[in-house]
Coordinates of C-alpha atoms in Angstrom, one line a residue:
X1 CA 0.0 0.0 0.0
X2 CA 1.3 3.6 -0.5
X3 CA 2.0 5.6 2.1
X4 CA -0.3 7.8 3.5
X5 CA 0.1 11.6 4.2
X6 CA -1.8 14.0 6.1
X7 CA -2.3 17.0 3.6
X8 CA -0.7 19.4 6.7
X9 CA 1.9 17.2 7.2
X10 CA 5.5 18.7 5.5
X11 CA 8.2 16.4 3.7
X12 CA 11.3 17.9 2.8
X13 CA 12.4 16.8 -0.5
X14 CA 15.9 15.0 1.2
X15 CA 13.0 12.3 2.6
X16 CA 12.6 8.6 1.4
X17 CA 9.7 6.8 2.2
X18 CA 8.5 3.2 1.8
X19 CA 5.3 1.3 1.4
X20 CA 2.5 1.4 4.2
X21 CA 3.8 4.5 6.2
X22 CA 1.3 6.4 7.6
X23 CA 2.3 10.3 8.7
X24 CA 0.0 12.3 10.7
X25 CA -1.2 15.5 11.1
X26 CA 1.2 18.9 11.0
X27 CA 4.7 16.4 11.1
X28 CA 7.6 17.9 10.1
X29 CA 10.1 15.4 8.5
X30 CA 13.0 16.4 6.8
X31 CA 14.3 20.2 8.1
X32 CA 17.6 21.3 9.1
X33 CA 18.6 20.2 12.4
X34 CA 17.9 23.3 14.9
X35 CA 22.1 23.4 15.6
X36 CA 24.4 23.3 13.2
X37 CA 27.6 24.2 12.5
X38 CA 28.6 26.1 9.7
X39 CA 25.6 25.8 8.1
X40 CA 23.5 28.4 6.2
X41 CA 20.0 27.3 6.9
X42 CA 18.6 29.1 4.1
X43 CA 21.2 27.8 0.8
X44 CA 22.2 24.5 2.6
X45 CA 20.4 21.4 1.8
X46 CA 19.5 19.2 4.9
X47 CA 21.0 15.7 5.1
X48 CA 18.4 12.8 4.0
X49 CA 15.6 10.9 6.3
X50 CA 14.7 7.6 5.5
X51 CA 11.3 6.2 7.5
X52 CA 10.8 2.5 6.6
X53 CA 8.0 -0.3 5.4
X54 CA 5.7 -0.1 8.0
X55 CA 6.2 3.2 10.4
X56 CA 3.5 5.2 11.3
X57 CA 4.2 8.6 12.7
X58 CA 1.8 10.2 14.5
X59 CA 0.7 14.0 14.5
X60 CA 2.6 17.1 15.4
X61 CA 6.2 14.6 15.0
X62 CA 9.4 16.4 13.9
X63 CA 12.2 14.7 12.4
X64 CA 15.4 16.6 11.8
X65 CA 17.8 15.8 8.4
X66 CA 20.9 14.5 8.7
X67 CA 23.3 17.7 10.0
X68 CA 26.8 15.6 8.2
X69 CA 25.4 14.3 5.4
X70 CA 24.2 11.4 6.2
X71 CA 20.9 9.6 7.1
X72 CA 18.7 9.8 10.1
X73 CA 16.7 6.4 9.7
X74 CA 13.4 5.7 11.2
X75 CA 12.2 1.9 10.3
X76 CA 11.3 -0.3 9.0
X77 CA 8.2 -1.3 11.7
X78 CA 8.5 2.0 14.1
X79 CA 5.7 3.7 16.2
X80 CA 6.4 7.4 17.0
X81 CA 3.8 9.1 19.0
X82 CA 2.4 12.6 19.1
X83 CA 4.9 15.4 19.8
X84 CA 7.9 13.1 19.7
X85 CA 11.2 14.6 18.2
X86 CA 13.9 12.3 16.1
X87 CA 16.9 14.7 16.6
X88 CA 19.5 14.8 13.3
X89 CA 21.3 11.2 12.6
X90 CA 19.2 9.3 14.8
X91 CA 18.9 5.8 14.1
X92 CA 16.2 3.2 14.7
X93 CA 16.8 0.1 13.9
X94 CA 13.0 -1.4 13.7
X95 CA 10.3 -2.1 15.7
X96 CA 11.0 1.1 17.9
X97 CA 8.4 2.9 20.2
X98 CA 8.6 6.5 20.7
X99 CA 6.1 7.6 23.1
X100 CA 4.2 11.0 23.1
X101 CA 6.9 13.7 24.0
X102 CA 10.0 11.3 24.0
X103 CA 13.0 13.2 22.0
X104 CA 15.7 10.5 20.9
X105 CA 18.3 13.0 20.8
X106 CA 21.0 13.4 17.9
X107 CA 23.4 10.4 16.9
X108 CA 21.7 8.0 18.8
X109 CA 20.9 4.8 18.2
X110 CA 17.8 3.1 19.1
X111 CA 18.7 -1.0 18.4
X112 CA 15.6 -3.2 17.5
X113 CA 12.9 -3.4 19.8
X114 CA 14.3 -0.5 22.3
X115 CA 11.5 1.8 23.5
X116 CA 11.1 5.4 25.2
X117 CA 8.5 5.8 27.5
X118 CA 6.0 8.9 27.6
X119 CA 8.2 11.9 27.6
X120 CA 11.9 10.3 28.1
X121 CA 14.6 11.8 26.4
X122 CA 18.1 10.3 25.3
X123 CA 21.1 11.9 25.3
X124 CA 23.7 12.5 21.9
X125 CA 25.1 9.3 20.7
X126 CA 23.2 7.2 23.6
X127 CA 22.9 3.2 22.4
X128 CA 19.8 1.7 23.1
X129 CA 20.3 -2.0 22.9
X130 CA 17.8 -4.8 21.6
X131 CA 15.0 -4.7 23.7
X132 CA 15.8 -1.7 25.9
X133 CA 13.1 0.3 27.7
X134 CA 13.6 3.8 28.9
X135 CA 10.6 4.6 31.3
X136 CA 8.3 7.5 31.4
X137 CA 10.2 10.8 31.9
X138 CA 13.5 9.6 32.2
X139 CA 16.5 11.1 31.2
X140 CA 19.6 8.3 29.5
X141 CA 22.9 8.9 28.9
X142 CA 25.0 6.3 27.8
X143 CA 24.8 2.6 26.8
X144 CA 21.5 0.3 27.5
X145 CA 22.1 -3.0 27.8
X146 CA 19.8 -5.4 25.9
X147 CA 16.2 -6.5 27.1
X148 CA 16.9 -4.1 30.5
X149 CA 14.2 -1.4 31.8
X150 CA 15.8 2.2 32.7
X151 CA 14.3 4.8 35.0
X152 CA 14.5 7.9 36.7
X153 CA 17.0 11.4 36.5
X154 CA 19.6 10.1 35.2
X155 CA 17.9 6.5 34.2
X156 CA 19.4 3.6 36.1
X157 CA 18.9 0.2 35.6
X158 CA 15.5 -1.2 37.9
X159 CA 15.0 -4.9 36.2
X160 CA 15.4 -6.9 33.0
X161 CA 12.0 -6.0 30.2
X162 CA 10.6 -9.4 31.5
X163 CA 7.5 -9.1 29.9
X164 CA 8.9 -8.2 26.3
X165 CA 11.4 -11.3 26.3
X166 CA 8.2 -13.5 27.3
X167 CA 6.0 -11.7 24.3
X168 CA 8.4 -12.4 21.8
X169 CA 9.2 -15.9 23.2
X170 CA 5.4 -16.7 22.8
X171 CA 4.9 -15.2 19.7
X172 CA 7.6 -17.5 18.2
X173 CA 9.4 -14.4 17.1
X174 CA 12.6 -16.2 16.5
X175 CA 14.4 -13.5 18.2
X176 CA 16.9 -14.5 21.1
X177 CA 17.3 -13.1 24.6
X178 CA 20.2 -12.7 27.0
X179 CA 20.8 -15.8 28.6
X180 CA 20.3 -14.5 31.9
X181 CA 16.8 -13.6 31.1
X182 CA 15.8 -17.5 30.2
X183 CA 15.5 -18.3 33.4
X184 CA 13.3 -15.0 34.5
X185 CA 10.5 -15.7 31.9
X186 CA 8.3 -18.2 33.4
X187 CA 8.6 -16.8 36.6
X188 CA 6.6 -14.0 38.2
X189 CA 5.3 -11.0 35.5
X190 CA 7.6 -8.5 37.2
X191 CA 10.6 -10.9 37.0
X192 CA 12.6 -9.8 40.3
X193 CA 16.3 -9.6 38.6
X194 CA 18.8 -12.1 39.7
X195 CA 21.7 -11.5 41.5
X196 CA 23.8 -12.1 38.0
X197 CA 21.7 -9.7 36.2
X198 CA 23.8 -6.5 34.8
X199 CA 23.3 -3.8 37.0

């Protein structure tokens, strides 16, 4: 299916866009980055956005072009919720979640499955592993580690994503989880981290 644009929505013309994407109302896709350096906004061409089979971005979105030339990739699979921001060079792998107000700040990279609660914001060049979960209002700097749940100012570690490791277990996903999470997905829904789990 083609994708589907909201008539208020705006596209730049650096923006590549594949089959069954549906964009919301008043998104921004495509503009210059807000900080730049040496960049005349108004002769300077922003660096291309890609948004994969499968995305839909909600209303009132804003994705920033690459600011080096490169690629700021949404896709294929994601979910980006109303007011989010995707900062310039962002990369998310697939499958992402990007709640209402989350920002996944510039250079970082969002690894398949990884999610941002409502209103959490990543630092520049943060690494979200598979799986990761950044909770509601949290602030991450740094590296995730896989199939882990992150909360708080700064966001610590509280507990392996339990419940996401079971889904994709029972939906036959095919997808493998940390070892030290086997154990944990049978047990209780919380799944009380063992003493071996990264913290």
């Amino acid at each position: 299916m083609k994708p589907i644009i909201h008539p208020t929505a705006i596209i730049g013309p650096n923006v590549t866009i594949e089959d069954d994407v549906f964009i919301g109302p008043y998104c921004v896709i495509g503009t210059h980055a807000e900080y730049r350096s040496k960049v005349n906004e108004r002769t300077d061409e922003p660096g291309r956005v890609f948004i994969g089979r499968g995305t839909t971005i909600r209303e009132f979105v804003t994705v920033h072009g690459s600011a080096i030339g490169k690629t700021t990739h949404i896709g294929p699979g994601c979910y980006i919720q109303a007011h989010a921001h995707i900062g310039h060079d962002a990369w998310l792998i697939g499958d992402n979640v990007v709640a209402c107000h989350a920002v996944v700040a510039g250079h970082a990279l969002m690894g398949q499955l990884s999610q941002l609660g409502l209103g959490a914001i990543t630092h520049q060049n943060a690494l979200l592993g598979m799986g990761a979960f950044i909770g509601a209002s949290a602030f991450f700097k740094g590296d995730a580690e896989p199939f882990t749940i992150y909360a708080g100012v700064p966001a610590k570690p509280i507990g392996p994503n339990v419940r996401l490791a079971k889904a994709l277990r029972d939906q036959g996903q095919g997808i493998l989880v940390p070892r030290w999470l086997d154990g944990l997905l049978d047990q209780s829904p919380t799944g009380s981290p063992p003493s071996s789990h990264p913290q």
